[in-house]
């Protein structure tokens, strides 16, 4: 059974804190993604990675950074958390684009910044 | 700029009825159009997907209709069941790294 695991289901952090969200996949996928999900806005891409140590900005990268030191692990970093970063964060992985391009999602981390 | 527009935002259907969710896209370079289903407390999961070389794809009670000239695609759920109650997202991507652009989502409630 394929799996994308996010380290925390719920997090509460204070404004200005540095926050790490961790994601691990067991499918040996090249591509990994971080999305945030907000009501009425759907899922918006923050960053993605297509290989170890490779990363590209998505549509809303401001205030975030990422790290991918190993193929199976992709971390999202909030350098200085702010209240407008309160959201549901979803990690996903997928094989390279081709005939089967299904993306597999983790269960999400609900982050509250107070 | 929203590249994939989804409607309606919410939908109530009686058990046994047909649920229809619509999406429109702008970028003609998109070549993959999936629908994802999300239950409360879970991440989205792929439901069904289509590529622009076909106009329709059916899997069980779920059908995607695709209109390339209108740049629209829709999800039809036949014989809707209470277990179909979830949030549905349409999405689109083009080649390369499979970056999915999602619609805003539709919350479907199927009443018994």
PDB file of C-alpha atoms in Angstrom:
ATOM      1  CA  UNK A   1       0.000   0.000   0.000  1.00  0.00           C
ATOM      2  CA  UNK A   2       1.584   3.241  -1.166  1.00  0.00           C
ATOM      3  CA  UNK A   3       2.032   5.874   1.443  1.00  0.00           C
ATOM      4  CA  UNK A   4       2.860   9.534   1.909  1.00  0.00           C
ATOM      5  CA  UNK A   5       3.331  10.320   5.570  1.00  0.00           C
ATOM      6  CA  UNK A   6       3.308  13.785   7.107  1.00  0.00           C
ATOM      7  CA  UNK A   7       4.931  13.986  10.497  1.00  0.00           C
ATOM      8  CA  UNK A   8       2.188  15.941  12.274  1.00  0.00           C
ATOM      9  CA  UNK A   9      -1.599  16.102  11.895  1.00  0.00           C
ATOM     10  CA  UNK A  10      -1.944  19.264  13.979  1.00  0.00           C
ATOM     11  CA  UNK A  11       0.536  21.980  14.907  1.00  0.00           C
ATOM     12  CA  UNK A  12       0.169  25.200  16.864  1.00  0.00           C
ATOM     13  CA  UNK A  13       3.033  27.668  16.585  1.00  0.00           C
ATOM     14  CA  UNK A  14       3.659  31.245  17.660  1.00  0.00           C
ATOM     15  CA  UNK A  15       4.179  34.159  15.307  1.00  0.00           C
ATOM     16  CA  UNK A  16       7.833  34.471  14.355  1.00  0.00           C
ATOM     17  CA  UNK A  17       8.739  30.853  15.063  1.00  0.00           C
ATOM     18  CA  UNK A  18      10.603  28.760  12.514  1.00  0.00           C
ATOM     19  CA  UNK A  19       8.404  25.826  11.574  1.00  0.00           C
ATOM     20  CA  UNK A  20       9.354  22.554   9.900  1.00  0.00           C
ATOM     21  CA  UNK A  21       6.806  20.316   8.193  1.00  0.00           C
ATOM     22  CA  UNK A  22       8.129  16.899   7.232  1.00  0.00           C
ATOM     23  CA  UNK A  23       6.944  14.515   4.540  1.00  0.00           C
ATOM     24  CA  UNK A  24       8.146  11.017   3.664  1.00  0.00           C
ATOM     25  CA  UNK A  25       7.066   8.815   0.737  1.00  0.00           C
ATOM     26  CA  UNK A  26       7.771   5.128   0.260  1.00  0.00           C
ATOM     27  CA  UNK A  27       7.128   4.857  -3.492  1.00  0.00           C
ATOM     28  CA  UNK A  28      10.550   5.940  -4.783  1.00  0.00           C
ATOM     29  CA  UNK A  29       8.880   8.846  -6.619  1.00  0.00           C
ATOM     30  CA  UNK A  30      10.999  11.509  -8.243  1.00  0.00           C
ATOM     31  CA  UNK A  31       8.489  14.345  -7.808  1.00  0.00           C
ATOM     32  CA  UNK A  32       7.340  15.749  -4.490  1.00  0.00           C
ATOM     33  CA  UNK A  33       5.082  18.713  -3.825  1.00  0.00           C
ATOM     34  CA  UNK A  34       3.855  20.971  -1.054  1.00  0.00           C
ATOM     35  CA  UNK A  35       0.390  22.489  -1.354  1.00  0.00           C
ATOM     36  CA  UNK A  36      -1.673  24.570   0.998  1.00  0.00           C
ATOM     37  CA  UNK A  37      -5.434  24.146   1.100  1.00  0.00           C
ATOM     38  CA  UNK A  38      -7.757  26.984   2.034  1.00  0.00           C
ATOM     39  CA  UNK A  39     -11.567  27.084   1.776  1.00  0.00           C
ATOM     40  CA  UNK A  40     -12.719  28.535  -1.524  1.00  0.00           C
ATOM     41  CA  UNK A  41      -9.192  28.554  -2.942  1.00  0.00           C
ATOM     42  CA  UNK A  42      -8.574  24.858  -3.488  1.00  0.00           C
ATOM     43  CA  UNK A  43      -5.018  23.575  -3.366  1.00  0.00           C
ATOM     44  CA  UNK A  44      -2.248  25.988  -4.256  1.00  0.00           C
ATOM     45  CA  UNK A  45       1.283  24.844  -5.043  1.00  0.00           C
ATOM     46  CA  UNK A  46       3.980  26.251  -2.769  1.00  0.00           C
ATOM     47  CA  UNK A  47       7.102  24.400  -3.953  1.00  0.00           C
ATOM     48  CA  UNK A  48       7.959  21.210  -5.734  1.00  0.00           C
ATOM     49  CA  UNK A  49      11.038  19.064  -6.203  1.00  0.00           C
ATOM     50  CA  UNK A  50      11.847  16.796  -9.129  1.00  0.00           C
ATOM     51  CA  UNK A  51      15.039  15.297  -7.735  1.00  0.00           C
ATOM     52  CA  UNK A  52      17.241  15.295  -4.668  1.00  0.00           C
ATOM     53  CA  UNK A  53      18.488  18.809  -3.896  1.00  0.00           C
ATOM     54  CA  UNK A  54      16.420  20.197  -6.797  1.00  0.00           C
ATOM     55  CA  UNK A  55      13.495  22.527  -6.152  1.00  0.00           C
ATOM     56  CA  UNK A  56      11.313  24.993  -7.978  1.00  0.00           C
ATOM     57  CA  UNK A  57       8.889  27.638  -6.793  1.00  0.00           C
ATOM     58  CA  UNK A  58       5.201  27.072  -7.213  1.00  0.00           C
ATOM     59  CA  UNK A  59       2.494  29.704  -7.278  1.00  0.00           C
ATOM     60  CA  UNK A  60       2.777  30.971  -3.684  1.00  0.00           C
ATOM     61  CA  UNK A  61       6.383  30.485  -2.455  1.00  0.00           C
ATOM     62  CA  UNK A  62       6.672  33.711  -0.455  1.00  0.00           C
ATOM     63  CA  UNK A  63       7.454  33.052   3.202  1.00  0.00           C
ATOM     64  CA  UNK A  64       8.377  29.406   2.580  1.00  0.00           C
ATOM     65  CA  UNK A  65      11.441  27.377   1.718  1.00  0.00           C
ATOM     66  CA  UNK A  66      12.007  23.656   1.163  1.00  0.00           C
ATOM     67  CA  UNK A  67      14.676  21.032   1.557  1.00  0.00           C
ATOM     68  CA  UNK A  68      15.155  17.695  -0.145  1.00  0.00           C
ATOM     69  CA  UNK A  69      18.318  15.955   0.992  1.00  0.00           C
ATOM     70  CA  UNK A  70      17.026  12.418   0.372  1.00  0.00           C
ATOM     71  CA  UNK A  71      14.718  11.144  -2.340  1.00  0.00           C
ATOM     72  CA  UNK A  72      12.031   9.999   0.079  1.00  0.00           C
ATOM     73  CA  UNK A  73      11.896  13.123   2.243  1.00  0.00           C
ATOM     74  CA  UNK A  74      10.686  16.634   1.453  1.00  0.00           C
ATOM     75  CA  UNK A  75      10.526  19.329   4.097  1.00  0.00           C
ATOM     76  CA  UNK A  76       8.616  22.603   4.090  1.00  0.00           C
ATOM     77  CA  UNK A  77      10.065  25.407   6.185  1.00  0.00           C
ATOM     78  CA  UNK A  78       8.297  28.515   7.387  1.00  0.00           C
ATOM     79  CA  UNK A  79      11.194  30.832   8.176  1.00  0.00           C
ATOM     80  CA  UNK A  80       9.156  33.147  10.406  1.00  0.00           C
ATOM     81  CA  UNK A  81       5.595  31.967  10.861  1.00  0.00           C
ATOM     82  CA  UNK A  82       2.817  34.506  10.453  1.00  0.00           C
ATOM     83  CA  UNK A  83      -0.908  34.274  11.140  1.00  0.00           C
ATOM     84  CA  UNK A  84      -1.713  34.321   7.415  1.00  0.00           C
ATOM     85  CA  UNK A  85       0.123  31.021   7.116  1.00  0.00           C
ATOM     86  CA  UNK A  86      -2.532  29.317   9.219  1.00  0.00           C
ATOM     87  CA  UNK A  87      -3.765  26.634   6.825  1.00  0.00           C
ATOM     88  CA  UNK A  88      -3.902  22.956   5.895  1.00  0.00           C
ATOM     89  CA  UNK A  89      -0.645  21.819   4.312  1.00  0.00           C
ATOM     90  CA  UNK A  90      -0.612  18.819   2.004  1.00  0.00           C
ATOM     91  CA  UNK A  91       2.393  16.932   0.740  1.00  0.00           C
ATOM     92  CA  UNK A  92       2.209  14.822  -2.413  1.00  0.00           C
ATOM     93  CA  UNK A  93       4.469  12.646  -4.530  1.00  0.00           C
ATOM     94  CA  UNK A  94       4.232  11.351  -8.084  1.00  0.00           C
ATOM     95  CA  UNK A  95       6.298   9.606 -10.713  1.00  0.00           C
ATOM     96  CA  UNK A  96       7.572  11.644 -13.659  1.00  0.00           C
ATOM     97  CA  UNK A  97       4.860  12.741 -16.109  1.00  0.00           C
ATOM     98  CA  UNK A  98       3.857   9.922 -18.423  1.00  0.00           C
ATOM     99  CA  UNK A  99       1.047   7.454 -18.842  1.00  0.00           C
ATOM    100  CA  UNK A 100       0.471   7.163 -15.100  1.00  0.00           C
ATOM    101  CA  UNK A 101       0.794  10.513 -13.396  1.00  0.00           C
ATOM    102  CA  UNK A 102      -1.235   9.913 -10.267  1.00  0.00           C
ATOM    103  CA  UNK A 103      -0.212  12.097  -7.371  1.00  0.00           C
ATOM    104  CA  UNK A 104      -0.477  10.560  -3.909  1.00  0.00           C
ATOM    105  CA  UNK A 105      -1.254  12.848  -1.002  1.00  0.00           C
ATOM    106  CA  UNK A 106      -0.532  12.687   2.680  1.00  0.00           C
ATOM    107  CA  UNK A 107      -3.279  13.274   5.235  1.00  0.00           C
ATOM    108  CA  UNK A 108      -2.285  16.866   5.754  1.00  0.00           C
ATOM    109  CA  UNK A 109      -0.957  19.010   8.576  1.00  0.00           C
ATOM    110  CA  UNK A 110      -3.299  21.610   9.999  1.00  0.00           C
ATOM    111  CA  UNK A 111      -1.087  24.463  11.128  1.00  0.00           C
ATOM    112  CA  UNK A 112      -2.354  27.227  13.368  1.00  0.00           C
ATOM    113  CA  UNK A 113      -0.139  30.271  13.934  1.00  0.00           C
ATOM    114  CA  UNK A 114      -1.120  32.339  16.954  1.00  0.00           C
TER     115      UNK A 114
ATOM    116  CA  UNK B   1      -5.205  34.478 -11.863  1.00  0.00           C
ATOM    117  CA  UNK B   2      -7.168  31.276 -11.511  1.00  0.00           C
ATOM    118  CA  UNK B   3      -6.210  28.924 -14.308  1.00  0.00           C
ATOM    119  CA  UNK B   4      -8.853  26.320 -13.484  1.00  0.00           C
ATOM    120  CA  UNK B   5     -12.331  27.528 -12.529  1.00  0.00           C
ATOM    121  CA  UNK B   6     -14.678  25.089 -10.822  1.00  0.00           C
ATOM    122  CA  UNK B   7     -18.403  25.285 -10.149  1.00  0.00           C
ATOM    123  CA  UNK B   8     -20.561  24.974  -8.183  1.00  0.00           C
ATOM    124  CA  UNK B   9     -18.925  25.627  -4.827  1.00  0.00           C
ATOM    125  CA  UNK B  10     -21.402  23.300  -3.133  1.00  0.00           C
ATOM    126  CA  UNK B  11     -23.978  20.806  -4.338  1.00  0.00           C
ATOM    127  CA  UNK B  12     -26.805  18.892  -2.683  1.00  0.00           C
ATOM    128  CA  UNK B  13     -28.186  15.838  -4.454  1.00  0.00           C
ATOM    129  CA  UNK B  14     -30.710  13.238  -3.455  1.00  0.00           C
ATOM    130  CA  UNK B  15     -29.664   9.611  -3.287  1.00  0.00           C
ATOM    131  CA  UNK B  16     -29.918   8.054  -6.738  1.00  0.00           C
ATOM    132  CA  UNK B  17     -29.611  11.395  -8.533  1.00  0.00           C
ATOM    133  CA  UNK B  18     -26.905  12.664 -10.851  1.00  0.00           C
ATOM    134  CA  UNK B  19     -24.199  14.972  -9.524  1.00  0.00           C
ATOM    135  CA  UNK B  20     -22.535  17.256 -12.060  1.00  0.00           C
ATOM    136  CA  UNK B  21     -19.467  19.388 -11.391  1.00  0.00           C
ATOM    137  CA  UNK B  22     -17.972  21.641 -14.032  1.00  0.00           C
ATOM    138  CA  UNK B  23     -14.497  23.013 -14.680  1.00  0.00           C
ATOM    139  CA  UNK B  24     -13.052  25.412 -17.226  1.00  0.00           C
ATOM    140  CA  UNK B  25      -9.414  25.984 -17.991  1.00  0.00           C
ATOM    141  CA  UNK B  26      -7.436  28.674 -19.780  1.00  0.00           C
ATOM    142  CA  UNK B  27      -4.100  27.157 -20.740  1.00  0.00           C
ATOM    143  CA  UNK B  28      -4.391  25.146 -23.958  1.00  0.00           C
ATOM    144  CA  UNK B  29      -1.059  23.470 -23.148  1.00  0.00           C
ATOM    145  CA  UNK B  30      -2.691  21.418 -20.374  1.00  0.00           C
ATOM    146  CA  UNK B  31      -2.674  17.745 -21.332  1.00  0.00           C
ATOM    147  CA  UNK B  32      -3.895  15.894 -18.254  1.00  0.00           C
ATOM    148  CA  UNK B  33      -7.160  16.500 -16.392  1.00  0.00           C
ATOM    149  CA  UNK B  34      -7.732  14.525 -13.182  1.00  0.00           C
ATOM    150  CA  UNK B  35     -10.465  14.678 -10.591  1.00  0.00           C
ATOM    151  CA  UNK B  36      -9.600  14.185  -6.936  1.00  0.00           C
ATOM    152  CA  UNK B  37     -11.937  13.190  -4.118  1.00  0.00           C
ATOM    153  CA  UNK B  38     -11.311  14.262  -0.539  1.00  0.00           C
ATOM    154  CA  UNK B  39     -13.075  12.996   2.573  1.00  0.00           C
ATOM    155  CA  UNK B  40     -12.891  14.953   5.842  1.00  0.00           C
ATOM    156  CA  UNK B  41      -9.583  14.429   7.605  1.00  0.00           C
ATOM    157  CA  UNK B  42      -7.999  12.776   4.577  1.00  0.00           C
ATOM    158  CA  UNK B  43      -5.780  13.909   1.751  1.00  0.00           C
ATOM    159  CA  UNK B  44      -7.201  14.060  -1.786  1.00  0.00           C
ATOM    160  CA  UNK B  45      -7.165  10.808  -3.762  1.00  0.00           C
ATOM    161  CA  UNK B  46      -7.335  10.344  -7.517  1.00  0.00           C
ATOM    162  CA  UNK B  47     -10.836   9.453  -8.678  1.00  0.00           C
ATOM    163  CA  UNK B  48     -10.626   9.503 -12.475  1.00  0.00           C
ATOM    164  CA  UNK B  49      -8.554  11.286 -15.113  1.00  0.00           C
ATOM    165  CA  UNK B  50      -8.684  12.071 -18.821  1.00  0.00           C
ATOM    166  CA  UNK B  51      -6.363  13.260 -21.561  1.00  0.00           C
ATOM    167  CA  UNK B  52      -7.537  15.630 -24.316  1.00  0.00           C
ATOM    168  CA  UNK B  53      -7.423  13.031 -27.084  1.00  0.00           C
ATOM    169  CA  UNK B  54     -10.740  11.541 -25.895  1.00  0.00           C
ATOM    170  CA  UNK B  55     -14.069  13.238 -25.202  1.00  0.00           C
ATOM    171  CA  UNK B  56     -15.333  10.942 -22.472  1.00  0.00           C
ATOM    172  CA  UNK B  57     -14.062   8.456 -19.930  1.00  0.00           C
ATOM    173  CA  UNK B  58     -16.199   6.281 -17.708  1.00  0.00           C
ATOM    174  CA  UNK B  59     -15.248   4.300 -14.632  1.00  0.00           C
ATOM    175  CA  UNK B  60     -18.182   2.726 -12.875  1.00  0.00           C
ATOM    176  CA  UNK B  61     -20.591   5.470 -11.804  1.00  0.00           C
ATOM    177  CA  UNK B  62     -18.082   8.233 -12.562  1.00  0.00           C
ATOM    178  CA  UNK B  63     -17.734   9.851 -15.994  1.00  0.00           C
ATOM    179  CA  UNK B  64     -15.561  12.683 -17.238  1.00  0.00           C
ATOM    180  CA  UNK B  65     -16.831  14.619 -20.239  1.00  0.00           C
ATOM    181  CA  UNK B  66     -14.224  16.709 -22.030  1.00  0.00           C
ATOM    182  CA  UNK B  67     -14.844  19.528 -24.518  1.00  0.00           C
ATOM    183  CA  UNK B  68     -11.514  20.650 -25.957  1.00  0.00           C
ATOM    184  CA  UNK B  69     -12.882  23.476 -28.100  1.00  0.00           C
ATOM    185  CA  UNK B  70     -14.756  25.003 -25.158  1.00  0.00           C
ATOM    186  CA  UNK B  71     -11.869  24.301 -22.764  1.00  0.00           C
ATOM    187  CA  UNK B  72     -14.257  22.677 -20.323  1.00  0.00           C
ATOM    188  CA  UNK B  73     -14.546  19.338 -18.585  1.00  0.00           C
ATOM    189  CA  UNK B  74     -17.039  17.952 -16.139  1.00  0.00           C
ATOM    190  CA  UNK B  75     -17.528  15.125 -13.668  1.00  0.00           C
ATOM    191  CA  UNK B  76     -20.800  13.220 -13.645  1.00  0.00           C
ATOM    192  CA  UNK B  77     -21.646  10.921 -10.750  1.00  0.00           C
ATOM    193  CA  UNK B  78     -24.524   8.632 -11.652  1.00  0.00           C
ATOM    194  CA  UNK B  79     -26.772   7.064  -9.008  1.00  0.00           C
ATOM    195  CA  UNK B  80     -25.195   9.267  -6.330  1.00  0.00           C
ATOM    196  CA  UNK B  81     -24.844   7.640  -2.901  1.00  0.00           C
ATOM    197  CA  UNK B  82     -24.411   9.103   0.597  1.00  0.00           C
ATOM    198  CA  UNK B  83     -20.898   7.610   0.573  1.00  0.00           C
ATOM    199  CA  UNK B  84     -20.060   9.943  -2.319  1.00  0.00           C
ATOM    200  CA  UNK B  85     -20.407  12.933   0.019  1.00  0.00           C
ATOM    201  CA  UNK B  86     -16.982  14.563  -0.141  1.00  0.00           C
ATOM    202  CA  UNK B  87     -15.133  17.497  -1.632  1.00  0.00           C
ATOM    203  CA  UNK B  88     -14.218  17.124  -5.295  1.00  0.00           C
ATOM    204  CA  UNK B  89     -11.392  18.952  -7.010  1.00  0.00           C
ATOM    205  CA  UNK B  90     -10.731  19.190 -10.710  1.00  0.00           C
ATOM    206  CA  UNK B  91      -7.151  19.779 -11.779  1.00  0.00           C
ATOM    207  CA  UNK B  92      -4.977  20.205 -14.846  1.00  0.00           C
ATOM    208  CA  UNK B  93      -1.313  19.797 -15.661  1.00  0.00           C
ATOM    209  CA  UNK B  94       0.995  19.847 -18.636  1.00  0.00           C
ATOM    210  CA  UNK B  95       3.865  17.442 -19.219  1.00  0.00           C
ATOM    211  CA  UNK B  96       7.108  17.852 -17.378  1.00  0.00           C
ATOM    212  CA  UNK B  97       6.921  17.538 -13.640  1.00  0.00           C
ATOM    213  CA  UNK B  98       3.204  16.859 -13.283  1.00  0.00           C
ATOM    214  CA  UNK B  99       2.494  20.101 -11.448  1.00  0.00           C
ATOM    215  CA  UNK B 100      -1.230  20.038 -10.805  1.00  0.00           C
ATOM    216  CA  UNK B 101      -3.266  23.235 -10.906  1.00  0.00           C
ATOM    217  CA  UNK B 102      -6.432  22.721  -8.875  1.00  0.00           C
ATOM    218  CA  UNK B 103      -9.885  24.219  -9.006  1.00  0.00           C
ATOM    219  CA  UNK B 104     -11.415  25.682  -5.850  1.00  0.00           C
ATOM    220  CA  UNK B 105     -13.345  22.518  -4.994  1.00  0.00           C
ATOM    221  CA  UNK B 106     -16.990  21.440  -4.766  1.00  0.00           C
ATOM    222  CA  UNK B 107     -18.489  20.166  -1.548  1.00  0.00           C
ATOM    223  CA  UNK B 108     -21.006  17.471  -2.456  1.00  0.00           C
ATOM    224  CA  UNK B 109     -23.661  16.271  -0.040  1.00  0.00           C
ATOM    225  CA  UNK B 110     -25.817  13.319  -1.061  1.00  0.00           C
ATOM    226  CA  UNK B 111     -28.934  13.069   1.072  1.00  0.00           C
ATOM    227  CA  UNK B 112     -30.587   9.687   1.720  1.00  0.00           C
TER     228      UNK B 112
END
